[in-house]
Short mmCIF file of C-alpha atoms in Angstrom, two decimals:
data_model
loop_
_atom_site.label_atom_id
_atom_site.label_comp_id
_atom_site.label_asym_id
_atom_site.label_seq_id
_atom_site.Cartn_x
_atom_site.Cartn_y
_atom_site.Cartn_z
CA MET A 227 -25.64 -43.30 17.66
CA SER A 228 -28.37 -44.42 20.03
CA LEU A 229 -30.89 -42.26 21.80
CA THR A 230 -29.95 -41.73 25.44
CA MET A 231 -30.40 -38.94 27.97
CA TYR A 232 -26.93 -37.74 26.98
CA THR A 233 -27.42 -37.82 23.20
CA ALA A 234 -30.86 -36.20 23.61
CA SER A 235 -29.40 -33.33 25.61
CA VAL A 236 -25.73 -32.30 25.36
CA PRO A 237 -25.15 -32.70 21.59
CA ALA A 238 -28.58 -31.16 20.84
CA PHE A 239 -27.81 -28.21 23.12
CA VAL A 240 -24.35 -27.68 21.63
CA ARG A 241 -25.83 -27.61 18.19
CA LEU A 242 -28.65 -25.24 19.15
CA LEU A 243 -26.13 -22.87 20.74
CA GLY A 244 -23.74 -23.11 17.79
CA ASN A 245 -26.56 -22.12 15.45
CA LEU A 246 -27.64 -19.30 17.78
CA ARG A 247 -24.03 -18.08 17.86
CA GLY A 248 -23.98 -17.90 14.05
CA ILE A 249 -27.25 -15.94 14.12
CA LEU A 250 -25.81 -13.44 16.61
CA GLU A 251 -22.67 -13.08 14.51
CA LYS A 252 -24.80 -12.19 11.50
CA ALA A 253 -26.74 -9.71 13.62
CA ALA A 254 -23.49 -8.11 14.83
CA ALA A 255 -22.26 -7.80 11.24
CA HIS A 256 -25.62 -6.29 10.21
CA VAL A 257 -25.40 -3.67 12.93
CA GLU A 258 -21.78 -2.92 12.10
CA SER A 259 -22.30 -2.56 8.35
CA ARG A 260 -25.30 -0.26 8.80
CA LYS A 261 -23.81 1.78 11.65
CA LEU A 262 -26.77 0.92 13.85
CA GLU A 263 -26.86 1.17 17.61
CA PRO A 264 -26.40 -2.45 18.82
CA ALA A 265 -28.65 -1.74 21.81
CA ALA A 266 -31.54 -1.18 19.42
CA LEU A 267 -31.44 -4.90 18.66
CA ILE A 268 -30.15 -6.24 21.97
CA GLY A 269 -32.96 -4.49 23.84
CA PHE A 270 -35.67 -5.15 21.25
CA ARG A 271 -38.89 -6.88 22.32
CA LEU A 272 -41.60 -8.23 20.00
CA TYR A 273 -44.18 -6.83 22.45
CA PRO A 274 -43.74 -4.58 25.47
CA ASP A 275 -44.25 -7.35 28.04
CA MET A 276 -42.01 -9.85 26.28
CA PHE A 277 -38.32 -10.26 27.06
CA PRO A 278 -35.74 -8.45 24.92
CA LEU A 279 -33.16 -10.23 22.79
CA VAL A 280 -30.51 -10.21 25.52
CA ARG A 281 -32.82 -12.05 27.91
CA GLN A 282 -33.81 -14.60 25.25
CA VAL A 283 -30.16 -15.59 24.85
CA GLN A 284 -29.60 -15.59 28.60
CA ILE A 285 -32.54 -17.90 29.22
CA ALA A 286 -31.66 -20.25 26.36
CA THR A 287 -28.18 -20.71 27.83
CA ASP A 288 -29.52 -21.01 31.39
CA MET A 289 -31.91 -23.74 30.33
CA VAL A 290 -29.24 -25.97 28.85
CA LYS A 291 -26.50 -25.45 31.43
CA GLY A 292 -29.05 -26.10 34.19
CA CYS A 293 -30.22 -29.25 32.48
CA ALA A 294 -26.81 -30.84 31.98
CA ALA A 295 -25.79 -29.94 35.54
CA ARG A 296 -28.97 -31.20 37.19
CA LEU A 297 -29.12 -34.43 35.23
CA ALA A 298 -25.48 -35.10 36.13
CA GLY A 299 -25.93 -33.97 39.74
CA VAL A 300 -23.34 -31.19 39.70
CA ASP A 301 -23.71 -27.53 40.68
CA VAL A 302 -25.34 -25.25 38.13
CA PRO A 303 -22.88 -22.49 37.21
CA ARG A 304 -24.15 -19.00 37.93
CA TYR A 305 -23.79 -16.32 35.31
CA GLU A 306 -24.08 -12.63 36.06
CA ASP A 307 -26.55 -11.68 33.32
CA SER A 308 -24.57 -8.54 32.59
CA GLU A 309 -24.30 -8.85 28.80
CA THR A 310 -24.67 -5.59 26.89
CA SER A 311 -23.16 -6.36 23.47
CA PHE A 312 -23.23 -9.05 20.80
CA ASP A 313 -19.68 -9.97 21.81
CA ASP A 314 -20.89 -10.48 25.38
CA LEU A 315 -23.72 -12.72 24.22
CA ILE A 316 -21.41 -14.76 22.00
CA ALA A 317 -18.98 -15.13 24.92
CA ARG A 318 -21.85 -16.40 27.09
CA ILE A 319 -22.68 -18.99 24.45
CA ASP A 320 -19.03 -20.05 24.20
CA LYS A 321 -18.79 -20.40 27.98
CA THR A 322 -21.93 -22.52 28.00
CA VAL A 323 -20.74 -24.75 25.17
CA ALA A 324 -17.43 -25.30 26.98
CA PHE A 325 -19.35 -26.24 30.13
CA LEU A 326 -21.55 -28.68 28.18
CA GLN A 327 -18.58 -30.25 26.46
CA GLY A 328 -17.13 -31.15 29.86
CA PHE A 329 -19.84 -33.78 30.44
CA LYS A 330 -19.32 -37.42 29.64
CA PRO A 331 -22.25 -39.61 28.57
CA GLY A 332 -21.92 -41.70 31.73
CA GLN A 333 -22.71 -38.67 33.89
CA ILE A 334 -26.09 -38.11 32.24
CA ASP A 335 -27.21 -41.43 30.82
CA GLY A 336 -29.77 -43.29 32.90
CA SER A 337 -31.19 -40.08 34.44
CA GLU A 338 -34.71 -40.63 33.04
CA ASP A 339 -36.24 -41.18 36.49
CA LYS A 340 -33.98 -38.91 38.50
CA PRO A 341 -36.09 -36.49 40.58
CA ILE A 342 -35.51 -32.90 39.50
CA GLN A 343 -36.86 -29.99 41.50
CA LEU A 344 -36.82 -26.40 40.31
CA LYS A 345 -37.63 -23.54 42.66
CA SER A 346 -38.88 -20.23 41.43
CA PRO A 347 -40.70 -17.30 43.02
CA ARG A 348 -43.87 -18.88 41.66
CA GLY A 349 -43.32 -22.17 43.43
CA GLU A 350 -41.70 -25.54 43.05
CA MET A 351 -41.72 -27.65 39.94
CA ASN A 352 -41.07 -31.36 40.25
CA PHE A 353 -40.09 -33.53 37.31
CA THR A 354 -38.47 -36.79 36.45
CA GLY A 355 -35.26 -36.33 34.48
CA LEU A 356 -37.05 -37.30 31.29
CA GLN A 357 -39.98 -34.91 31.88
CA TYR A 358 -37.54 -32.14 32.72
CA LEU A 359 -35.51 -32.65 29.53
CA GLN A 360 -38.36 -33.31 27.12
CA GLY A 361 -41.21 -31.31 28.57
CA PHE A 362 -39.37 -28.31 29.98
CA VAL A 363 -35.78 -27.76 28.83
CA LEU A 364 -36.04 -28.60 25.12
CA PRO A 365 -39.26 -26.62 24.54
CA ASN A 366 -37.86 -23.68 26.53
CA ALA A 367 -34.46 -23.71 24.84
CA TYR A 368 -35.99 -23.85 21.36
CA PHE A 369 -38.59 -21.25 22.35
CA HIS A 370 -36.02 -18.68 23.45
CA ALA A 371 -33.60 -19.37 20.60
CA THR A 372 -36.45 -19.04 18.07
CA THR A 373 -37.65 -15.84 19.70
CA ALA A 374 -34.12 -14.42 19.45
CA TYR A 375 -34.16 -15.34 15.74
CA ASN A 376 -37.61 -13.81 15.27
CA ILE A 377 -36.57 -10.55 16.96
CA LEU A 378 -33.64 -10.26 14.56
CA ARG A 379 -35.66 -11.24 11.47
CA HIS A 380 -38.36 -8.76 12.43
CA ASN A 381 -35.66 -6.10 12.44
CA GLY A 382 -34.39 -6.96 8.99
CA VAL A 383 -31.31 -9.03 9.80
CA GLU A 384 -30.75 -11.30 6.81
CA LEU A 385 -31.23 -14.79 8.22
CA GLY A 386 -32.92 -17.92 6.97
CA LYS A 387 -34.31 -20.90 8.80
CA GLN A 388 -31.20 -22.82 7.82
CA ASP A 389 -29.25 -20.58 10.21
CA PHE A 390 -31.49 -21.82 13.01
CA ILE A 391 -31.65 -25.50 12.06
CA GLY A 392 -28.08 -26.01 10.89
CA ARG A 393 -26.83 -29.27 9.49
CA PRO A 394 -27.53 -32.61 11.19
CA MET B 92 -40.97 -43.86 31.30
CA SER B 93 -37.76 -44.51 29.40
CA LEU B 94 -36.35 -42.50 26.53
CA THR B 95 -36.98 -44.18 23.21
CA MET B 96 -37.59 -43.03 19.66
CA TYR B 97 -41.32 -43.29 20.40
CA THR B 98 -41.30 -41.39 23.71
CA ALA B 99 -39.00 -38.74 22.18
CA SER B 100 -41.38 -38.18 19.30
CA VAL B 101 -45.09 -38.99 19.49
CA PRO B 102 -45.87 -37.84 23.07
CA ALA B 103 -43.68 -34.73 22.61
CA PHE B 104 -45.47 -33.91 19.35
CA VAL B 105 -48.92 -34.45 20.86
CA ARG B 106 -48.08 -32.12 23.69
CA LEU B 107 -46.61 -29.46 21.41
CA LEU B 108 -49.74 -29.57 19.24
CA GLY B 109 -52.05 -29.53 22.25
CA ASN B 110 -50.35 -26.39 23.51
CA LEU B 111 -50.45 -24.81 20.04
CA ARG B 112 -54.16 -25.62 19.87
CA GLY B 113 -54.75 -23.77 23.14
CA ILE B 114 -52.80 -20.79 21.80
CA LEU B 115 -54.93 -20.70 18.63
CA GLU B 116 -58.11 -20.95 20.71
CA LYS B 117 -57.03 -17.90 22.71
CA ALA B 118 -56.24 -16.08 19.46
CA ALA B 119 -59.67 -16.96 18.07
CA ALA B 120 -61.33 -15.66 21.25
CA HIS B 121 -59.23 -12.47 21.05
CA VAL B 122 -60.33 -11.83 17.47
CA GLU B 123 -63.94 -12.59 18.33
CA SER B 124 -64.10 -10.36 21.40
CA ARG B 125 -62.52 -7.41 19.59
CA LYS B 126 -64.44 -7.88 16.34
CA LEU B 127 -61.18 -8.13 14.40
CA GLU B 128 -60.77 -9.62 10.97
CA PRO B 129 -59.31 -13.12 11.60
CA ALA B 130 -57.31 -12.89 8.36
CA ALA B 131 -55.34 -10.00 9.90
CA LEU B 132 -53.77 -12.52 12.26
CA ILE B 133 -53.87 -15.65 10.09
CA GLY B 134 -52.01 -13.86 7.31
CA PHE B 135 -49.64 -11.92 9.57
CA ARG B 136 -45.88 -12.18 9.03
CA LEU B 137 -43.15 -10.88 11.35
CA TYR B 138 -41.26 -9.73 8.23
CA PRO B 139 -42.34 -9.60 4.59
CA ASP B 140 -40.27 -12.63 3.54
CA MET B 141 -41.27 -14.77 6.50
CA PHE B 142 -44.22 -17.16 6.45
CA PRO B 143 -47.58 -16.04 7.83
CA LEU B 144 -49.27 -17.63 10.83
CA VAL B 145 -51.26 -20.10 8.73
CA ARG B 146 -48.09 -21.50 7.19
CA GLN B 147 -46.35 -21.76 10.56
CA VAL B 148 -49.13 -24.03 11.80
CA GLN B 149 -49.16 -26.00 8.56
CA ILE B 150 -45.43 -26.65 8.71
CA ALA B 151 -45.45 -27.54 12.42
CA THR B 152 -48.09 -30.20 11.75
CA ASP B 153 -46.35 -31.39 8.58
CA MET B 154 -43.10 -31.88 10.47
CA VAL B 155 -44.57 -34.14 13.12
CA LYS B 156 -46.90 -36.20 10.93
CA GLY B 157 -44.03 -36.75 8.49
CA CYS B 158 -41.73 -37.81 11.30
CA ALA B 159 -44.04 -40.38 12.86
CA ALA B 160 -44.93 -41.79 9.44
CA ARG B 161 -41.35 -42.02 8.17
CA LEU B 162 -39.94 -43.50 11.35
CA ALA B 163 -42.71 -46.11 11.30
CA GLY B 164 -42.41 -46.70 7.55
CA VAL B 165 -45.98 -45.78 6.64
CA ASP B 166 -47.26 -43.30 4.08
CA VAL B 167 -47.20 -39.64 5.08
CA PRO B 168 -50.76 -38.29 4.94
CA ARG B 169 -51.20 -35.39 2.55
CA TYR B 170 -53.10 -32.33 3.70
CA GLU B 171 -54.48 -29.74 1.31
CA ASP B 172 -53.10 -26.62 3.01
CA SER B 173 -56.40 -24.85 2.46
CA GLU B 174 -56.94 -23.48 5.98
CA THR B 175 -58.38 -19.97 6.14
CA SER B 176 -59.75 -19.71 9.69
CA PHE B 177 -58.76 -20.49 13.25
CA ASP B 178 -61.31 -23.31 13.21
CA ASP B 179 -59.58 -24.76 10.15
CA LEU B 180 -56.17 -24.61 11.84
CA ILE B 181 -57.52 -26.21 15.01
CA ALA B 182 -59.11 -28.96 12.90
CA ARG B 183 -55.74 -29.56 11.21
CA ILE B 184 -54.13 -29.94 14.62
CA ASP B 185 -56.85 -32.33 15.76
CA LYS B 186 -56.45 -34.43 12.62
CA THR B 187 -52.69 -34.57 13.19
CA VAL B 188 -53.03 -35.53 16.85
CA ALA B 189 -55.46 -38.32 15.90
CA PHE B 190 -52.94 -39.57 13.33
CA LEU B 191 -50.11 -39.51 15.88
CA GLN B 192 -52.20 -41.31 18.46
CA GLY B 193 -52.63 -44.19 16.05
CA PHE B 194 -48.96 -45.18 16.41
CA LYS B 195 -47.80 -47.83 18.83
CA PRO B 196 -44.33 -47.62 20.41
CA GLY B 197 -43.23 -50.80 18.62
CA GLN B 198 -43.72 -49.11 15.24
CA ILE B 199 -41.23 -46.35 16.03
CA ASP B 200 -38.85 -47.70 18.65
CA GLY B 201 -35.49 -48.83 17.34
CA SER B 202 -35.57 -46.46 14.35
CA GLU B 203 -32.39 -44.57 15.40
CA ASP B 204 -30.39 -45.83 12.43
CA LYS B 205 -33.20 -46.08 9.90
CA PRO B 206 -32.22 -44.21 6.71
CA ILE B 207 -34.55 -41.29 6.10
CA GLN B 208 -34.51 -39.35 2.85
CA LEU B 209 -36.36 -36.11 2.26
CA LYS B 210 -36.72 -34.66 -1.19
CA SER B 211 -37.33 -30.99 -1.78
CA PRO B 212 -36.94 -28.65 -4.72
CA ARG B 213 -33.57 -27.74 -3.20
CA GLY B 214 -32.29 -31.29 -3.21
CA GLU B 215 -32.18 -34.44 -1.15
CA MET B 216 -31.54 -34.60 2.56
CA ASN B 217 -30.33 -37.85 4.07
CA PHE B 218 -30.53 -38.61 7.75
CA THR B 219 -30.50 -41.46 10.19
CA GLY B 220 -33.76 -41.72 12.12
CA LEU B 221 -32.13 -40.15 15.16
CA GLN B 222 -30.62 -37.23 13.20
CA TYR B 223 -33.96 -36.67 11.50
CA LEU B 224 -35.88 -36.57 14.79
CA GLN B 225 -33.37 -34.62 16.86
CA GLY B 226 -31.64 -32.43 14.33
CA PHE B 227 -34.48 -31.67 11.95
CA VAL B 228 -38.01 -32.42 13.14
CA LEU B 229 -37.84 -31.25 16.76
CA PRO B 230 -36.02 -27.96 15.99
CA ASN B 231 -38.39 -27.31 13.07
CA ALA B 232 -41.55 -28.15 14.99
CA TYR B 233 -40.57 -25.95 17.93
CA PHE B 234 -39.39 -23.23 15.57
CA HIS B 235 -42.70 -22.99 13.73
CA ALA B 236 -44.85 -23.34 16.87
CA THR B 237 -42.81 -20.61 18.59
CA THR B 238 -43.08 -18.37 15.56
CA ALA B 239 -46.87 -18.84 15.57
CA TYR B 240 -46.84 -17.83 19.24
CA ASN B 241 -44.60 -14.82 18.54
CA ILE B 242 -46.83 -13.62 15.71
CA LEU B 243 -49.82 -13.70 18.04
CA ARG B 244 -47.97 -12.08 20.97
CA HIS B 245 -46.66 -9.36 18.66
CA ASN B 246 -50.27 -8.63 17.76
CA GLY B 247 -51.39 -8.31 21.36
CA VAL B 248 -53.02 -11.68 21.96
CA GLU B 249 -52.80 -12.30 25.71
CA LEU B 250 -50.60 -15.35 25.99
CA GLY B 251 -47.79 -16.37 28.31
CA LYS B 252 -44.94 -18.80 27.87
CA GLN B 253 -46.88 -21.27 30.00
CA ASP B 254 -49.35 -21.58 27.11
CA PHE B 255 -46.47 -22.73 24.93
CA ILE B 256 -44.72 -25.01 27.41
CA GLY B 257 -47.75 -26.54 29.12
CA ARG B 258 -47.48 -28.99 31.96
CA PRO B 259 -45.06 -31.95 31.89
#
């Protein structure tokens, strides 16, 4: 396999989300077996002004669906951000993986220099496709997936780094 | 800039480490201004069987120096893992960045299919160069850098995600 904008994005995202899905399944089983309140984990923050678990998963999925869509020049699907359970979060991951799997390499390859503009309340960000993928989406996606993992580990869910990294 | 094994590795690693360096500098300033014991942060773990901050930084740097060296086919430098202060950790980052900056694109480009073997007490891992970079080194490097960030945030160091992501 050669390194292209497609191979550096879609398969890496699908794998990251598949691993995150496995982590959330273990968390759901942990909660179930101990009769815990799922919201205690789903709403948990590592510090009061950090995002809770639910938002970490939402942002990780937003990052990768936005990236594939923008690099391919198609509309970014909007999600409602209404997840309240582990099942909801897993369904969001599955929906995102299905969306990603709809892309063909030819839609994304060659987008290194494509201008990408993001608008947020804090202003505009302008990237090339390569800067956007490498310097924004990948660090953000790994950041939020790792923070989800760390929230769960901090709360005693039995996970190991292998759950996060998976198999190549 | 086009996407190659070099551009997907060395510049991404240098940026990740530069951002991590800034995060550690803020942590050092936090400790200094509050007259805290630096070891309280350097030895902090998010859970008893997770690695402490010092080890997160050690592994993040090990991942990226190992990757550049193996893809280029040169010896991986050995570090002593003797850091006990923020200055030590920052020096380790600086040493790693200097090592990375010594590579030229031609040493790393085209290594997608290069066989890479890692040996650990748990066995051998065999990758192609592309699998090793994308499926092992990048997720690991971001994982350990994010966990360092999360340890510091959890302890009240004033950081924001922008410190982790940096500017493209």
